Amino acid sequence: DGGITQSPKYLFRKEGQNVTLSCEQNLNHDAMYWYRQDPGQGLRLIYYSQIVNDFQKGDIAEGYSVSREKKESFPLTVTSAQKNPTAFYLCATEQGGSYNEQFFGPGTRLTVL
Amino acid sequence: AQKITQTQPGMFVQEKEAVTLDCTYDTSDQSYGLFWYKQPSSGEMIFLIYQGSYDEQNATEGRYSLNFQKARKSANLVISASQLGDSAMYFCAMREGLQGAQKLVFGQGTRLTINP
């Protein structure tokens, strides 16, 4: 089946630990995105990547890092520098072109204990 | 300044009634796109409908239509004949520019509850 997978679905982290969220897609889409959603809020862009080995900061990149070594994968690392990491994280992909909607994965809910 | 404003935190509607969810936007670009997404309690974001700034006709997708008033910078979502399964959060989003991987800016959302 074509789609976007995110793992794990739920993640618990102790303060001071780095943690990596996985996002994999088999849609052959060029662009990939990471968003953060806080309770009762809209989505805010963390990082995005248009092609392999290239990525750009979004609006709230501080405390996060990404890599794009393969077209299919765009992992997000939440570092200890992120002061308030508890949130719902959504990965999205988009086919290149003048108009395309973004397709979203099922999300990872991160809780810092 | 907010680029996307959704002024209705919550809406309650009787089943089978039509509902309009408000969205206003702010941009100085001539080329932009407007999107509506639905987020059920499970959390995934489901694309509903798109309107480009140069589209002269209002977009429609099944029971969803977008009431696009460019001069007023509004892009309201209309759901006809609402169903219980329409209960969810609804987000309006805007992309500025039409080429390449441009980021989406989301509103705060409206929680829609359909009553039987």
PDB file of C-alpha atoms in Angstrom:
ATOM      1  CA  ASP A   1       0.000   0.000   0.000  1.00  0.00           C
ATOM      2  CA  GLY A   2       1.206   3.514  -0.762  1.00  0.00           C
ATOM      3  CA  GLY A   3       1.431   5.806   2.169  1.00  0.00           C
ATOM      4  CA  ILE A   4       3.290   7.472   4.970  1.00  0.00           C
ATOM      5  CA  THR A   5       4.287   5.669   8.122  1.00  0.00           C
ATOM      6  CA  GLN A   6       5.381   7.270  11.346  1.00  0.00           C
ATOM      7  CA  SER A   7       6.818   5.398  14.256  1.00  0.00           C
ATOM      8  CA  PRO A   8       6.409   5.039  17.088  1.00  0.00           C
ATOM      9  CA  LYS A   9       2.799   6.102  17.626  1.00  0.00           C
ATOM     10  CA  TYR A  10       3.485   7.031  21.240  1.00  0.00           C
ATOM     11  CA  LEU A  11       6.879   7.977  22.656  1.00  0.00           C
ATOM     12  CA  PHE A  12       7.939   8.800  26.157  1.00  0.00           C
ATOM     13  CA  ARG A  13      11.186  10.577  26.869  1.00  0.00           C
ATOM     14  CA  LYS A  14      12.997  11.615  29.967  1.00  0.00           C
ATOM     15  CA  GLU A  15      14.196  15.177  30.225  1.00  0.00           C
ATOM     16  CA  GLY A  16      17.646  15.638  28.778  1.00  0.00           C
ATOM     17  CA  GLN A  17      17.375  12.775  26.284  1.00  0.00           C
ATOM     18  CA  ASN A  18      17.466  13.047  22.531  1.00  0.00           C
ATOM     19  CA  VAL A  19      14.837  11.065  20.672  1.00  0.00           C
ATOM     20  CA  THR A  20      14.302  10.355  16.970  1.00  0.00           C
ATOM     21  CA  LEU A  21      10.918  10.147  15.265  1.00  0.00           C
ATOM     22  CA  SER A  22      10.695   8.130  12.095  1.00  0.00           C
ATOM     23  CA  CYS A  23       8.878   9.119   8.909  1.00  0.00           C
ATOM     24  CA  GLU A  24       8.914   6.870   5.846  1.00  0.00           C
ATOM     25  CA  GLN A  25       6.992   7.225   2.577  1.00  0.00           C
ATOM     26  CA  ASN A  26       6.549   5.093  -0.529  1.00  0.00           C
ATOM     27  CA  LEU A  27       4.605   7.672  -2.519  1.00  0.00           C
ATOM     28  CA  ASN A  28       7.741   8.754  -4.387  1.00  0.00           C
ATOM     29  CA  HIS A  29       7.057  12.333  -3.319  1.00  0.00           C
ATOM     30  CA  ASP A  30       9.884  14.819  -3.520  1.00  0.00           C
ATOM     31  CA  ALA A  31       9.090  17.067  -0.577  1.00  0.00           C
ATOM     32  CA  MET A  32       8.718  16.087   3.059  1.00  0.00           C
ATOM     33  CA  TYR A  33       7.706  18.136   6.078  1.00  0.00           C
ATOM     34  CA  TRP A  34       7.623  17.960   9.859  1.00  0.00           C
ATOM     35  CA  TYR A  35       4.947  19.782  11.820  1.00  0.00           C
ATOM     36  CA  ARG A  36       4.292  20.152  15.512  1.00  0.00           C
ATOM     37  CA  GLN A  37       0.795  20.419  16.965  1.00  0.00           C
ATOM     38  CA  ASP A  38       0.087  21.497  20.538  1.00  0.00           C
ATOM     39  CA  PRO A  39      -3.294  20.768  22.160  1.00  0.00           C
ATOM     40  CA  GLY A  40      -6.096  22.818  20.655  1.00  0.00           C
ATOM     41  CA  GLN A  41      -3.737  24.487  18.202  1.00  0.00           C
ATOM     42  CA  GLY A  42      -2.958  24.414  14.534  1.00  0.00           C
ATOM     43  CA  LEU A  43       0.176  22.940  12.993  1.00  0.00           C
ATOM     44  CA  ARG A  44       3.513  24.717  12.970  1.00  0.00           C
ATOM     45  CA  LEU A  45       6.313  23.860  10.578  1.00  0.00           C
ATOM     46  CA  ILE A  46       9.565  22.565  12.068  1.00  0.00           C
ATOM     47  CA  TYR A  47      11.649  21.561   9.017  1.00  0.00           C
ATOM     48  CA  TYR A  48      11.073  20.690   5.387  1.00  0.00           C
ATOM     49  CA  SER A  49      13.038  19.104   2.586  1.00  0.00           C
ATOM     50  CA  GLN A  50      12.506  19.462  -1.149  1.00  0.00           C
ATOM     51  CA  ILE A  51      15.157  16.996  -2.289  1.00  0.00           C
ATOM     52  CA  VAL A  52      17.584  14.462  -0.902  1.00  0.00           C
ATOM     53  CA  ASN A  53      20.478  15.926   1.102  1.00  0.00           C
ATOM     54  CA  ASP A  54      18.777  19.295   1.388  1.00  0.00           C
ATOM     55  CA  PHE A  55      16.447  20.731   4.027  1.00  0.00           C
ATOM     56  CA  GLN A  56      15.313  24.101   5.352  1.00  0.00           C
ATOM     57  CA  LYS A  57      14.255  25.397   8.740  1.00  0.00           C
ATOM     58  CA  GLY A  58      10.625  26.138   9.337  1.00  0.00           C
ATOM     59  CA  ASP A  59       9.126  28.489  11.904  1.00  0.00           C
ATOM     60  CA  ILE A  60      10.112  26.557  15.040  1.00  0.00           C
ATOM     61  CA  ALA A  61      13.327  24.679  14.196  1.00  0.00           C
ATOM     62  CA  GLU A  62      15.184  25.415  17.435  1.00  0.00           C
ATOM     63  CA  GLY A  63      15.877  22.253  19.402  1.00  0.00           C
ATOM     64  CA  TYR A  64      15.194  19.964  16.430  1.00  0.00           C
ATOM     65  CA  SER A  65      17.361  18.400  13.743  1.00  0.00           C
ATOM     66  CA  VAL A  66      16.627  16.408  10.580  1.00  0.00           C
ATOM     67  CA  SER A  67      18.378  14.498   7.821  1.00  0.00           C
ATOM     68  CA  ARG A  68      17.328  13.500   4.304  1.00  0.00           C
ATOM     69  CA  GLU A  69      19.735  10.833   3.136  1.00  0.00           C
ATOM     70  CA  LYS A  70      17.076   8.951   1.177  1.00  0.00           C
ATOM     71  CA  LYS A  71      14.021  10.131  -0.713  1.00  0.00           C
ATOM     72  CA  GLU A  72      11.819   7.803   1.316  1.00  0.00           C
ATOM     73  CA  SER A  73      12.950   8.869   4.782  1.00  0.00           C
ATOM     74  CA  PHE A  74      12.953  12.107   6.773  1.00  0.00           C
ATOM     75  CA  PRO A  75      13.694  11.419  10.460  1.00  0.00           C
ATOM     76  CA  LEU A  76      13.269  14.135  13.077  1.00  0.00           C
ATOM     77  CA  THR A  77      15.452  14.293  16.183  1.00  0.00           C
ATOM     78  CA  VAL A  78      14.107  16.136  19.190  1.00  0.00           C
ATOM     79  CA  THR A  79      17.153  17.223  21.142  1.00  0.00           C
ATOM     80  CA  SER A  80      17.559  18.123  24.782  1.00  0.00           C
ATOM     81  CA  ALA A  81      17.740  21.748  23.666  1.00  0.00           C
ATOM     82  CA  GLN A  82      14.014  21.698  22.899  1.00  0.00           C
ATOM     83  CA  LYS A  83      12.559  23.088  26.109  1.00  0.00           C
ATOM     84  CA  ASN A  84       8.976  21.970  25.707  1.00  0.00           C
ATOM     85  CA  PRO A  85       8.914  18.947  23.407  1.00  0.00           C
ATOM     86  CA  THR A  86       5.645  17.374  24.564  1.00  0.00           C
ATOM     87  CA  ALA A  87       3.395  17.571  21.485  1.00  0.00           C
ATOM     88  CA  PHE A  88       1.880  15.707  18.555  1.00  0.00           C
ATOM     89  CA  TYR A  89       4.279  15.460  15.595  1.00  0.00           C
ATOM     90  CA  LEU A  90       3.031  15.053  12.057  1.00  0.00           C
ATOM     91  CA  CYS A  91       5.056  14.211   8.984  1.00  0.00           C
ATOM     92  CA  ALA A  92       3.770  15.157   5.545  1.00  0.00           C
ATOM     93  CA  THR A  93       4.813  14.643   1.946  1.00  0.00           C
ATOM     94  CA  GLU A  94       4.083  16.458  -1.269  1.00  0.00           C
ATOM     95  CA  GLN A  95       4.631  15.712  -4.926  1.00  0.00           C
ATOM     96  CA  GLY A  96       6.567  18.429  -6.725  1.00  0.00           C
ATOM     97  CA  GLY A  97       4.646  20.793  -8.980  1.00  0.00           C
ATOM     98  CA  SER A  98       2.601  23.936  -8.997  1.00  0.00           C
ATOM     99  CA  TYR A  99      -0.243  22.706  -6.867  1.00  0.00           C
ATOM    100  CA  ASN A 100      -0.419  19.720  -4.687  1.00  0.00           C
ATOM    101  CA  GLU A 101      -1.913  19.016  -1.326  1.00  0.00           C
ATOM    102  CA  GLN A 102       0.250  17.644   1.421  1.00  0.00           C
ATOM    103  CA  PHE A 103      -0.415  14.100   2.572  1.00  0.00           C
ATOM    104  CA  PHE A 104      -0.016  13.434   6.264  1.00  0.00           C
ATOM    105  CA  GLY A 105       1.144  10.464   8.256  1.00  0.00           C
ATOM    106  CA  PRO A 106      -0.717   9.220  11.356  1.00  0.00           C
ATOM    107  CA  GLY A 107       1.498  11.174  13.762  1.00  0.00           C
ATOM    108  CA  THR A 108       3.649  10.492  16.812  1.00  0.00           C
ATOM    109  CA  ARG A 109       2.610  11.686  20.244  1.00  0.00           C
ATOM    110  CA  LEU A 110       5.691  12.580  22.285  1.00  0.00           C
ATOM    111  CA  THR A 111       5.498  12.990  26.032  1.00  0.00           C
ATOM    112  CA  VAL A 112       8.382  14.151  28.180  1.00  0.00           C
ATOM    113  CA  LEU A 113       8.301  12.711  31.666  1.00  0.00           C
TER     114      LEU A 113
ATOM    115  CA  ALA B   1       0.153  39.090  12.537  1.00  0.00           C
ATOM    116  CA  GLN B   2      -1.972  35.995  11.990  1.00  0.00           C
ATOM    117  CA  LYS B   3      -1.889  34.868   8.393  1.00  0.00           C
ATOM    118  CA  ILE B   4      -4.867  32.550   8.826  1.00  0.00           C
ATOM    119  CA  THR B   5      -7.715  33.344  11.195  1.00  0.00           C
ATOM    120  CA  GLN B   6     -10.463  30.948  12.162  1.00  0.00           C
ATOM    121  CA  THR B   7     -12.775  32.813  14.507  1.00  0.00           C
ATOM    122  CA  GLN B   8     -15.022  29.915  15.540  1.00  0.00           C
ATOM    123  CA  PRO B   9     -13.345  27.733  18.179  1.00  0.00           C
ATOM    124  CA  GLY B  10     -16.383  25.433  18.242  1.00  0.00           C
ATOM    125  CA  MET B  11     -19.528  24.855  16.212  1.00  0.00           C
ATOM    126  CA  PHE B  12     -22.533  22.692  17.041  1.00  0.00           C
ATOM    127  CA  VAL B  13     -24.852  21.665  14.215  1.00  0.00           C
ATOM    128  CA  GLN B  14     -27.800  19.314  13.847  1.00  0.00           C
ATOM    129  CA  GLU B  15     -27.314  16.347  11.570  1.00  0.00           C
ATOM    130  CA  LYS B  16     -28.342  16.979   7.936  1.00  0.00           C
ATOM    131  CA  GLU B  17     -27.996  20.737   8.267  1.00  0.00           C
ATOM    132  CA  ALA B  18     -25.459  22.703   6.245  1.00  0.00           C
ATOM    133  CA  VAL B  19     -22.579  24.324   8.093  1.00  0.00           C
ATOM    134  CA  THR B  20     -20.154  27.092   7.202  1.00  0.00           C
ATOM    135  CA  LEU B  21     -16.721  27.245   8.789  1.00  0.00           C
ATOM    136  CA  ASP B  22     -15.074  30.650   8.534  1.00  0.00           C
ATOM    137  CA  CYS B  23     -11.529  31.368   7.414  1.00  0.00           C
ATOM    138  CA  THR B  24      -9.889  34.699   6.632  1.00  0.00           C
ATOM    139  CA  TYR B  25      -6.333  35.087   5.435  1.00  0.00           C
ATOM    140  CA  ASP B  26      -3.711  37.746   5.063  1.00  0.00           C
ATOM    141  CA  THR B  27      -1.182  37.860   2.255  1.00  0.00           C
ATOM    142  CA  SER B  28       0.362  40.381  -0.094  1.00  0.00           C
ATOM    143  CA  ASP B  29       1.174  37.706  -2.688  1.00  0.00           C
ATOM    144  CA  GLN B  30      -0.889  37.493  -5.856  1.00  0.00           C
ATOM    145  CA  SER B  31      -0.272  33.759  -6.131  1.00  0.00           C
ATOM    146  CA  TYR B  32      -1.393  31.624  -3.238  1.00  0.00           C
ATOM    147  CA  GLY B  33      -3.411  28.563  -2.433  1.00  0.00           C
ATOM    148  CA  LEU B  34      -5.947  27.814   0.267  1.00  0.00           C
ATOM    149  CA  PHE B  35      -6.568  24.382   1.741  1.00  0.00           C
ATOM    150  CA  TRP B  36      -8.987  22.828   4.182  1.00  0.00           C
ATOM    151  CA  TYR B  37      -8.069  19.776   6.224  1.00  0.00           C
ATOM    152  CA  LYS B  38     -10.142  17.635   8.586  1.00  0.00           C
ATOM    153  CA  GLN B  39      -8.584  16.140  11.708  1.00  0.00           C
ATOM    154  CA  PRO B  40     -10.649  13.420  13.436  1.00  0.00           C
ATOM    155  CA  SER B  41      -9.904  12.447  17.013  1.00  0.00           C
ATOM    156  CA  SER B  42      -7.426   9.842  15.742  1.00  0.00           C
ATOM    157  CA  GLY B  43      -5.124  12.685  14.733  1.00  0.00           C
ATOM    158  CA  GLU B  44      -4.481  12.191  11.034  1.00  0.00           C
ATOM    159  CA  MET B  45      -4.964  15.171   8.735  1.00  0.00           C
ATOM    160  CA  ILE B  46      -7.319  14.553   5.820  1.00  0.00           C
ATOM    161  CA  PHE B  47      -7.232  16.873   2.819  1.00  0.00           C
ATOM    162  CA  LEU B  48     -10.681  18.133   1.845  1.00  0.00           C
ATOM    163  CA  ILE B  49     -10.493  20.882  -0.737  1.00  0.00           C
ATOM    164  CA  TYR B  50      -8.197  23.385  -2.462  1.00  0.00           C
ATOM    165  CA  GLN B  51      -8.703  26.847  -3.979  1.00  0.00           C
ATOM    166  CA  GLY B  52      -6.050  28.653  -5.988  1.00  0.00           C
ATOM    167  CA  SER B  53      -5.930  32.424  -5.974  1.00  0.00           C
ATOM    168  CA  TYR B  54      -6.452  32.543  -9.746  1.00  0.00           C
ATOM    169  CA  ASP B  55      -9.343  30.099  -9.774  1.00  0.00           C
ATOM    170  CA  GLU B  56     -12.462  31.968 -10.807  1.00  0.00           C
ATOM    171  CA  GLN B  57     -14.885  29.264  -9.774  1.00  0.00           C
ATOM    172  CA  ASN B  58     -15.418  28.188  -6.194  1.00  0.00           C
ATOM    173  CA  ALA B  59     -13.947  24.747  -5.564  1.00  0.00           C
ATOM    174  CA  THR B  60     -16.288  21.849  -4.834  1.00  0.00           C
ATOM    175  CA  GLU B  61     -15.590  18.266  -3.741  1.00  0.00           C
ATOM    176  CA  GLY B  62     -18.682  16.221  -3.057  1.00  0.00           C
ATOM    177  CA  ARG B  63     -20.409  17.692   0.011  1.00  0.00           C
ATOM    178  CA  TYR B  64     -17.613  20.221   0.490  1.00  0.00           C
ATOM    179  CA  SER B  65     -17.452  23.579  -1.209  1.00  0.00           C
ATOM    180  CA  LEU B  66     -15.235  26.557  -0.673  1.00  0.00           C
ATOM    181  CA  ASN B  67     -16.825  29.999  -0.672  1.00  0.00           C
ATOM    182  CA  PHE B  68     -13.903  32.065  -1.974  1.00  0.00           C
ATOM    183  CA  GLN B  69     -14.251  35.844  -1.692  1.00  0.00           C
ATOM    184  CA  LYS B  70     -10.912  37.207  -2.840  1.00  0.00           C
ATOM    185  CA  ALA B  71     -11.585  40.885  -2.152  1.00  0.00           C
ATOM    186  CA  ARG B  72     -12.593  40.073   1.412  1.00  0.00           C
ATOM    187  CA  LYS B  73      -9.743  37.550   1.775  1.00  0.00           C
ATOM    188  CA  SER B  74     -12.058  34.864   2.993  1.00  0.00           C
ATOM    189  CA  ALA B  75     -12.196  31.167   2.153  1.00  0.00           C
ATOM    190  CA  ASN B  76     -15.067  29.633   4.067  1.00  0.00           C
ATOM    191  CA  LEU B  77     -15.727  25.899   3.976  1.00  0.00           C
ATOM    192  CA  VAL B  78     -19.334  24.847   3.441  1.00  0.00           C
ATOM    193  CA  ILE B  79     -20.394  21.314   4.320  1.00  0.00           C
ATOM    194  CA  SER B  80     -23.802  20.395   2.990  1.00  0.00           C
ATOM    195  CA  ALA B  81     -26.061  17.786   4.603  1.00  0.00           C
ATOM    196  CA  SER B  82     -23.811  17.237   7.605  1.00  0.00           C
ATOM    197  CA  GLN B  83     -23.264  13.734   8.954  1.00  0.00           C
ATOM    198  CA  LEU B  84     -22.221  12.429  12.365  1.00  0.00           C
ATOM    199  CA  GLY B  85     -18.871  11.452  10.871  1.00  0.00           C
ATOM    200  CA  ASP B  86     -18.166  15.093  10.086  1.00  0.00           C
ATOM    201  CA  SER B  87     -17.496  15.748  13.765  1.00  0.00           C
ATOM    202  CA  ALA B  88     -13.803  16.705  13.886  1.00  0.00           C
ATOM    203  CA  MET B  89     -11.357  19.604  13.952  1.00  0.00           C
ATOM    204  CA  TYR B  90     -11.182  21.563  10.719  1.00  0.00           C
ATOM    205  CA  PHE B  91      -8.150  23.572   9.695  1.00  0.00           C
ATOM    206  CA  CYS B  92      -7.781  26.218   7.055  1.00  0.00           C
ATOM    207  CA  ALA B  93      -4.276  26.608   5.620  1.00  0.00           C
ATOM    208  CA  MET B  94      -2.548  28.841   3.104  1.00  0.00           C
ATOM    209  CA  ARG B  95       0.459  28.435   0.873  1.00  0.00           C
ATOM    210  CA  GLU B  96       2.092  31.544  -0.551  1.00  0.00           C
ATOM    211  CA  GLY B  97       3.520  31.089  -4.033  1.00  0.00           C
ATOM    212  CA  LEU B  98       2.536  28.216  -6.255  1.00  0.00           C
ATOM    213  CA  GLN B  99       5.826  26.606  -7.193  1.00  0.00           C
ATOM    214  CA  GLY B 100       8.057  24.301  -5.279  1.00  0.00           C
ATOM    215  CA  ALA B 101       7.789  23.125  -1.717  1.00  0.00           C
ATOM    216  CA  GLN B 102       6.233  26.062   0.036  1.00  0.00           C
ATOM    217  CA  LYS B 103       5.214  25.780   3.613  1.00  0.00           C
ATOM    218  CA  LEU B 104       1.613  25.684   4.720  1.00  0.00           C
ATOM    219  CA  VAL B 105       0.472  28.122   7.377  1.00  0.00           C
ATOM    220  CA  PHE B 106      -2.408  26.789   9.444  1.00  0.00           C
ATOM    221  CA  GLY B 107      -5.168  28.468  11.384  1.00  0.00           C
ATOM    222  CA  GLN B 108      -6.074  27.527  14.937  1.00  0.00           C
ATOM    223  CA  GLY B 109      -8.896  25.288  13.825  1.00  0.00           C
ATOM    224  CA  THR B 110     -12.616  24.930  14.462  1.00  0.00           C
ATOM    225  CA  ARG B 111     -14.038  21.971  16.361  1.00  0.00           C
ATOM    226  CA  LEU B 112     -17.236  20.878  14.648  1.00  0.00           C
ATOM    227  CA  THR B 113     -19.725  18.716  16.519  1.00  0.00           C
ATOM    228  CA  ILE B 114     -22.670  17.193  14.680  1.00  0.00           C
ATOM    229  CA  ASN B 115     -25.611  16.369  16.920  1.00  0.00           C
ATOM    230  CA  PRO B 116     -28.031  13.540  16.026  1.00  0.00           C
TER     231      PRO B 116
END
